[in-house]
């Protein structure tokens, strides 16, 4: 989801950890090491990485293209492929029939069928183009906060993992509980009470 979309969903994060100086070089290094890799000609089902917000299909982080004032702005791109199981079944059946016809046999071994299925699956995944999903991110490094423009569980888990891998920093999701625990100035005894609370169920 993009920053300039008509409607947006936003997840707020607090950034825990210390970014190495110089900051710009550390961020650039993390972005370049984990830039999205193309899988259109590959057998992979999914890949994720960073890309530039203004040119998501041509990731380039050279210079200060991802810097606006105190903000680092870039995007998470998740590319995925899907081949319906029935399509795989169809081409496996065709390949098995071809193999039987060429060999003059009536049956194939389990291992031969497995190899045919693997080869067919790999062939189909190489032919299928990856579908990109792009989610923008704004990182206010002075306030140590990140705005991530998605609430989807899979996207949130991916950005949290990739952020830690790229910058050795942890993203802590901000919601009422974590906000109270980290920012409300609670004493240790009050924090103990808060951590001991359990959710209340509401029924009509």
PDB file of C-alpha atoms in Angstrom:
ATOM      1  CA  UNK A   1       0.000   0.000   0.000  1.00  0.00           C
ATOM      2  CA  UNK A   2       1.341   3.431  -0.914  1.00  0.00           C
ATOM      3  CA  UNK A   3       1.715   6.587   1.130  1.00  0.00           C
ATOM      4  CA  UNK A   4      -0.411   8.527  -1.367  1.00  0.00           C
ATOM      5  CA  UNK A   5      -3.241   5.995  -1.614  1.00  0.00           C
ATOM      6  CA  UNK A   6      -6.797   7.258  -1.211  1.00  0.00           C
ATOM      7  CA  UNK A   7      -7.163   5.177   1.940  1.00  0.00           C
ATOM      8  CA  UNK A   8      -4.402   3.677   4.027  1.00  0.00           C
ATOM      9  CA  UNK A   9      -3.841   1.282   6.892  1.00  0.00           C
ATOM     10  CA  UNK A  10      -0.935   2.115   9.154  1.00  0.00           C
ATOM     11  CA  UNK A  11       1.027   0.143  11.717  1.00  0.00           C
ATOM     12  CA  UNK A  12       3.163   2.204  14.097  1.00  0.00           C
ATOM     13  CA  UNK A  13       6.439   0.821  15.397  1.00  0.00           C
ATOM     14  CA  UNK A  14       8.982   1.911  17.951  1.00  0.00           C
ATOM     15  CA  UNK A  15      12.574   1.237  16.886  1.00  0.00           C
ATOM     16  CA  UNK A  16      14.716  -0.403  19.543  1.00  0.00           C
ATOM     17  CA  UNK A  17      18.481  -0.484  19.256  1.00  0.00           C
ATOM     18  CA  UNK A  18      21.222   1.858  18.124  1.00  0.00           C
ATOM     19  CA  UNK A  19      22.020   2.455  14.472  1.00  0.00           C
ATOM     20  CA  UNK A  20      25.730   2.589  13.730  1.00  0.00           C
ATOM     21  CA  UNK A  21      27.289   5.898  12.655  1.00  0.00           C
ATOM     22  CA  UNK A  22      27.377   7.288  10.090  1.00  0.00           C
ATOM     23  CA  UNK A  23      23.612   6.744   9.945  1.00  0.00           C
ATOM     24  CA  UNK A  24      23.235   7.260   6.204  1.00  0.00           C
ATOM     25  CA  UNK A  25      25.883   4.678   5.385  1.00  0.00           C
ATOM     26  CA  UNK A  26      24.389   2.133   7.787  1.00  0.00           C
ATOM     27  CA  UNK A  27      20.902   2.503   6.299  1.00  0.00           C
ATOM     28  CA  UNK A  28      22.199   2.444   2.722  1.00  0.00           C
ATOM     29  CA  UNK A  29      24.239  -0.687   3.430  1.00  0.00           C
ATOM     30  CA  UNK A  30      21.220  -2.459   4.933  1.00  0.00           C
ATOM     31  CA  UNK A  31      18.997  -1.496   2.016  1.00  0.00           C
ATOM     32  CA  UNK A  32      21.487  -2.579  -0.629  1.00  0.00           C
ATOM     33  CA  UNK A  33      22.241  -5.917   1.042  1.00  0.00           C
ATOM     34  CA  UNK A  34      18.535  -6.747   1.187  1.00  0.00           C
ATOM     35  CA  UNK A  35      17.244  -5.221  -2.041  1.00  0.00           C
ATOM     36  CA  UNK A  36      14.430  -7.224  -3.657  1.00  0.00           C
ATOM     37  CA  UNK A  37      15.693  -9.946  -6.004  1.00  0.00           C
ATOM     38  CA  UNK A  38      13.760 -10.755  -9.172  1.00  0.00           C
ATOM     39  CA  UNK A  39      12.337 -14.295  -9.320  1.00  0.00           C
ATOM     40  CA  UNK A  40      10.488 -14.234 -12.648  1.00  0.00           C
ATOM     41  CA  UNK A  41      12.961 -16.744 -14.114  1.00  0.00           C
ATOM     42  CA  UNK A  42      13.348 -18.668 -10.864  1.00  0.00           C
ATOM     43  CA  UNK A  43      11.458 -21.531  -9.225  1.00  0.00           C
ATOM     44  CA  UNK A  44      11.001 -19.665  -5.939  1.00  0.00           C
ATOM     45  CA  UNK A  45       7.423 -19.124  -4.793  1.00  0.00           C
ATOM     46  CA  UNK A  46       8.114 -15.960  -2.816  1.00  0.00           C
ATOM     47  CA  UNK A  47      10.781 -13.392  -2.072  1.00  0.00           C
ATOM     48  CA  UNK A  48      10.859 -10.135  -0.125  1.00  0.00           C
ATOM     49  CA  UNK A  49      13.206  -7.183  -0.032  1.00  0.00           C
ATOM     50  CA  UNK A  50      13.546  -3.412  -0.047  1.00  0.00           C
ATOM     51  CA  UNK A  51      12.873  -1.200  -3.028  1.00  0.00           C
ATOM     52  CA  UNK A  52      12.671   2.524  -3.683  1.00  0.00           C
ATOM     53  CA  UNK A  53       9.298   4.173  -3.155  1.00  0.00           C
ATOM     54  CA  UNK A  54       9.327   6.297  -6.297  1.00  0.00           C
ATOM     55  CA  UNK A  55      10.556   3.496  -8.616  1.00  0.00           C
ATOM     56  CA  UNK A  56       9.563   0.206  -6.977  1.00  0.00           C
ATOM     57  CA  UNK A  57      10.369  -1.893 -10.045  1.00  0.00           C
ATOM     58  CA  UNK A  58      13.813  -0.321 -10.457  1.00  0.00           C
ATOM     59  CA  UNK A  59      15.274  -0.341  -6.920  1.00  0.00           C
ATOM     60  CA  UNK A  60      18.139   2.095  -6.587  1.00  0.00           C
ATOM     61  CA  UNK A  61      19.284   3.552  -3.281  1.00  0.00           C
ATOM     62  CA  UNK A  62      22.342   5.448  -4.441  1.00  0.00           C
ATOM     63  CA  UNK A  63      22.688   9.045  -3.294  1.00  0.00           C
ATOM     64  CA  UNK A  64      19.975  10.329  -0.965  1.00  0.00           C
ATOM     65  CA  UNK A  65      16.920   9.198  -2.940  1.00  0.00           C
ATOM     66  CA  UNK A  66      15.452   7.606   0.189  1.00  0.00           C
ATOM     67  CA  UNK A  67      16.087  10.577   2.513  1.00  0.00           C
ATOM     68  CA  UNK A  68      13.688  13.475   3.114  1.00  0.00           C
ATOM     69  CA  UNK A  69      14.678  15.637   6.077  1.00  0.00           C
ATOM     70  CA  UNK A  70      14.852  13.426   9.182  1.00  0.00           C
ATOM     71  CA  UNK A  71      12.960  10.630   7.420  1.00  0.00           C
ATOM     72  CA  UNK A  72      14.114   7.530   5.588  1.00  0.00           C
ATOM     73  CA  UNK A  73      11.440   6.579   3.051  1.00  0.00           C
ATOM     74  CA  UNK A  74      11.526   3.292   1.169  1.00  0.00           C
ATOM     75  CA  UNK A  75       9.267   0.312   0.478  1.00  0.00           C
ATOM     76  CA  UNK A  76       8.946  -3.359   1.239  1.00  0.00           C
ATOM     77  CA  UNK A  77       8.239  -5.421  -1.863  1.00  0.00           C
ATOM     78  CA  UNK A  78       6.955  -8.969  -1.608  1.00  0.00           C
ATOM     79  CA  UNK A  79       6.889 -10.916  -4.882  1.00  0.00           C
ATOM     80  CA  UNK A  80       4.960 -14.171  -4.956  1.00  0.00           C
ATOM     81  CA  UNK A  81       4.004 -16.820  -7.479  1.00  0.00           C
ATOM     82  CA  UNK A  82       1.125 -19.260  -7.463  1.00  0.00           C
ATOM     83  CA  UNK A  83       0.459 -22.157  -9.777  1.00  0.00           C
ATOM     84  CA  UNK A  84      -2.939 -23.832  -9.187  1.00  0.00           C
ATOM     85  CA  UNK A  85      -2.600 -27.467  -8.110  1.00  0.00           C
ATOM     86  CA  UNK A  86      -4.945 -28.574 -10.903  1.00  0.00           C
ATOM     87  CA  UNK A  87      -2.629 -27.043 -13.494  1.00  0.00           C
ATOM     88  CA  UNK A  88       0.279 -28.995 -12.019  1.00  0.00           C
ATOM     89  CA  UNK A  89      -1.835 -32.173 -12.040  1.00  0.00           C
ATOM     90  CA  UNK A  90      -2.704 -31.640 -15.711  1.00  0.00           C
ATOM     91  CA  UNK A  91       0.894 -31.284 -16.901  1.00  0.00           C
ATOM     92  CA  UNK A  92       2.105 -34.112 -14.676  1.00  0.00           C
ATOM     93  CA  UNK A  93      -0.501 -36.397 -16.247  1.00  0.00           C
ATOM     94  CA  UNK A  94       0.590 -35.329 -19.733  1.00  0.00           C
ATOM     95  CA  UNK A  95       4.262 -35.958 -18.946  1.00  0.00           C
ATOM     96  CA  UNK A  96       3.521 -39.369 -17.410  1.00  0.00           C
ATOM     97  CA  UNK A  97       1.526 -40.361 -20.506  1.00  0.00           C
ATOM     98  CA  UNK A  98       4.374 -39.199 -22.744  1.00  0.00           C
ATOM     99  CA  UNK A  99       6.940 -41.142 -20.725  1.00  0.00           C
ATOM    100  CA  UNK A 100       4.847 -44.318 -20.870  1.00  0.00           C
ATOM    101  CA  UNK A 101       4.324 -43.942 -24.603  1.00  0.00           C
ATOM    102  CA  UNK A 102       8.027 -43.421 -25.296  1.00  0.00           C
ATOM    103  CA  UNK A 103       9.162 -46.259 -23.005  1.00  0.00           C
ATOM    104  CA  UNK A 104       6.472 -48.740 -24.024  1.00  0.00           C
ATOM    105  CA  UNK A 105       5.770 -49.511 -20.383  1.00  0.00           C
ATOM    106  CA  UNK A 106       2.439 -49.621 -18.561  1.00  0.00           C
ATOM    107  CA  UNK A 107       3.606 -48.212 -15.240  1.00  0.00           C
ATOM    108  CA  UNK A 108       6.164 -45.802 -13.804  1.00  0.00           C
ATOM    109  CA  UNK A 109       7.851 -46.170 -10.440  1.00  0.00           C
ATOM    110  CA  UNK A 110       6.974 -43.873  -7.550  1.00  0.00           C
ATOM    111  CA  UNK A 111      10.398 -42.226  -7.859  1.00  0.00           C
ATOM    112  CA  UNK A 112       9.895 -41.568 -11.581  1.00  0.00           C
ATOM    113  CA  UNK A 113       6.507 -39.969 -10.891  1.00  0.00           C
ATOM    114  CA  UNK A 114       8.035 -37.812  -8.147  1.00  0.00           C
ATOM    115  CA  UNK A 115      10.798 -36.620 -10.475  1.00  0.00           C
ATOM    116  CA  UNK A 116       8.251 -35.788 -13.186  1.00  0.00           C
ATOM    117  CA  UNK A 117       6.159 -33.795 -10.715  1.00  0.00           C
ATOM    118  CA  UNK A 118       9.229 -31.902  -9.478  1.00  0.00           C
ATOM    119  CA  UNK A 119      10.337 -31.091 -13.029  1.00  0.00           C
ATOM    120  CA  UNK A 120       6.842 -29.983 -14.060  1.00  0.00           C
ATOM    121  CA  UNK A 121       6.424 -27.830 -10.960  1.00  0.00           C
ATOM    122  CA  UNK A 122       9.785 -26.138 -11.508  1.00  0.00           C
ATOM    123  CA  UNK A 123       9.010 -25.564 -15.187  1.00  0.00           C
ATOM    124  CA  UNK A 124       5.651 -23.954 -14.408  1.00  0.00           C
ATOM    125  CA  UNK A 125       7.046 -21.712 -11.682  1.00  0.00           C
ATOM    126  CA  UNK A 126       9.703 -20.469 -14.097  1.00  0.00           C
ATOM    127  CA  UNK A 127       6.977 -19.538 -16.587  1.00  0.00           C
ATOM    128  CA  UNK A 128       4.670 -17.772 -14.121  1.00  0.00           C
ATOM    129  CA  UNK A 129       5.479 -14.074 -13.500  1.00  0.00           C
ATOM    130  CA  UNK A 130       5.730 -12.973  -9.893  1.00  0.00           C
ATOM    131  CA  UNK A 131       2.946 -10.779  -8.510  1.00  0.00           C
ATOM    132  CA  UNK A 132       4.406  -7.797  -6.605  1.00  0.00           C
ATOM    133  CA  UNK A 133       2.963  -6.384  -3.394  1.00  0.00           C
ATOM    134  CA  UNK A 134       4.479  -3.025  -2.425  1.00  0.00           C
ATOM    135  CA  UNK A 135       4.129  -1.430   1.020  1.00  0.00           C
ATOM    136  CA  UNK A 136       5.650   1.957   1.820  1.00  0.00           C
ATOM    137  CA  UNK A 137       7.550   2.712   5.007  1.00  0.00           C
ATOM    138  CA  UNK A 138       8.505   5.993   6.731  1.00  0.00           C
ATOM    139  CA  UNK A 139      11.281   5.828   9.312  1.00  0.00           C
ATOM    140  CA  UNK A 140      11.692   8.845  11.587  1.00  0.00           C
ATOM    141  CA  UNK A 141      15.133   8.044  12.957  1.00  0.00           C
ATOM    142  CA  UNK A 142      15.159  11.041  15.321  1.00  0.00           C
ATOM    143  CA  UNK A 143      11.880  10.009  16.974  1.00  0.00           C
ATOM    144  CA  UNK A 144      12.859   6.307  16.626  1.00  0.00           C
ATOM    145  CA  UNK A 145       9.540   5.452  15.044  1.00  0.00           C
ATOM    146  CA  UNK A 146       8.414   3.720  11.866  1.00  0.00           C
ATOM    147  CA  UNK A 147       5.113   4.044  10.028  1.00  0.00           C
ATOM    148  CA  UNK A 148       4.375   0.964   7.934  1.00  0.00           C
ATOM    149  CA  UNK A 149       1.434   1.264   5.568  1.00  0.00           C
ATOM    150  CA  UNK A 150      -0.174  -2.121   6.130  1.00  0.00           C
ATOM    151  CA  UNK A 151      -1.960  -4.047   8.871  1.00  0.00           C
ATOM    152  CA  UNK A 152      -1.749  -7.444   7.194  1.00  0.00           C
ATOM    153  CA  UNK A 153      -0.163 -10.050   9.437  1.00  0.00           C
ATOM    154  CA  UNK A 154       2.077 -11.525   6.732  1.00  0.00           C
ATOM    155  CA  UNK A 155       3.386  -8.108   5.644  1.00  0.00           C
ATOM    156  CA  UNK A 156       3.983  -7.007   9.239  1.00  0.00           C
ATOM    157  CA  UNK A 157       5.862 -10.180  10.097  1.00  0.00           C
ATOM    158  CA  UNK A 158       7.969  -9.827   6.944  1.00  0.00           C
ATOM    159  CA  UNK A 159       8.926  -6.203   7.586  1.00  0.00           C
ATOM    160  CA  UNK A 160       9.800  -6.926  11.221  1.00  0.00           C
ATOM    161  CA  UNK A 161      12.085  -9.795  10.218  1.00  0.00           C
ATOM    162  CA  UNK A 162      13.715  -7.942   7.309  1.00  0.00           C
ATOM    163  CA  UNK A 163      14.242  -4.753   9.353  1.00  0.00           C
ATOM    164  CA  UNK A 164      16.116  -6.696  12.026  1.00  0.00           C
ATOM    165  CA  UNK A 165      18.186  -8.509   9.400  1.00  0.00           C
ATOM    166  CA  UNK A 166      19.018  -5.287   7.539  1.00  0.00           C
ATOM    167  CA  UNK A 167      19.750  -2.846  10.367  1.00  0.00           C
ATOM    168  CA  UNK A 168      20.152  -4.980  13.521  1.00  0.00           C
ATOM    169  CA  UNK A 169      17.245  -3.002  15.008  1.00  0.00           C
ATOM    170  CA  UNK A 170      14.021  -4.355  16.453  1.00  0.00           C
ATOM    171  CA  UNK A 171      10.575  -3.078  15.495  1.00  0.00           C
ATOM    172  CA  UNK A 172       8.125  -3.087  18.424  1.00  0.00           C
ATOM    173  CA  UNK A 173       4.529  -2.712  17.346  1.00  0.00           C
ATOM    174  CA  UNK A 174       2.768   0.196  19.082  1.00  0.00           C
ATOM    175  CA  UNK A 175      -0.752  -0.423  20.323  1.00  0.00           C
ATOM    176  CA  UNK A 176      -2.409   0.700  23.591  1.00  0.00           C
ATOM    177  CA  UNK A 177      -0.627  -1.903  25.732  1.00  0.00           C
ATOM    178  CA  UNK A 178       2.893  -1.308  24.397  1.00  0.00           C
ATOM    179  CA  UNK A 179       2.330   2.450  24.323  1.00  0.00           C
ATOM    180  CA  UNK A 180       1.366   2.431  28.006  1.00  0.00           C
ATOM    181  CA  UNK A 181       4.280   0.167  28.894  1.00  0.00           C
ATOM    182  CA  UNK A 182       6.918   2.205  27.061  1.00  0.00           C
ATOM    183  CA  UNK A 183       5.699   5.808  27.003  1.00  0.00           C
ATOM    184  CA  UNK A 184       3.292   6.427  29.888  1.00  0.00           C
ATOM    185  CA  UNK A 185       6.010   6.931  32.518  1.00  0.00           C
ATOM    186  CA  UNK A 186       4.760   4.070  34.679  1.00  0.00           C
ATOM    187  CA  UNK A 187       6.638   3.018  37.797  1.00  0.00           C
ATOM    188  CA  UNK A 188       7.994  -0.521  38.089  1.00  0.00           C
ATOM    189  CA  UNK A 189       5.063  -1.547  40.295  1.00  0.00           C
ATOM    190  CA  UNK A 190       2.582  -0.088  37.810  1.00  0.00           C
ATOM    191  CA  UNK A 191       4.293  -1.956  34.975  1.00  0.00           C
ATOM    192  CA  UNK A 192       3.971  -5.166  36.996  1.00  0.00           C
ATOM    193  CA  UNK A 193       0.239  -4.547  37.351  1.00  0.00           C
ATOM    194  CA  UNK A 194      -0.068  -3.815  33.620  1.00  0.00           C
ATOM    195  CA  UNK A 195       1.777  -6.965  32.561  1.00  0.00           C
ATOM    196  CA  UNK A 196      -0.483  -9.005  34.840  1.00  0.00           C
ATOM    197  CA  UNK A 197      -3.683  -7.820  33.182  1.00  0.00           C
ATOM    198  CA  UNK A 198      -5.645 -10.166  30.952  1.00  0.00           C
ATOM    199  CA  UNK A 199      -8.088  -9.297  28.169  1.00  0.00           C
ATOM    200  CA  UNK A 200     -11.770  -9.020  29.004  1.00  0.00           C
ATOM    201  CA  UNK A 201     -14.265 -10.770  26.805  1.00  0.00           C
ATOM    202  CA  UNK A 202     -17.446  -8.928  25.872  1.00  0.00           C
ATOM    203  CA  UNK A 203     -20.688 -10.684  25.002  1.00  0.00           C
ATOM    204  CA  UNK A 204     -24.013  -9.284  23.935  1.00  0.00           C
TER     205      UNK A 204
END
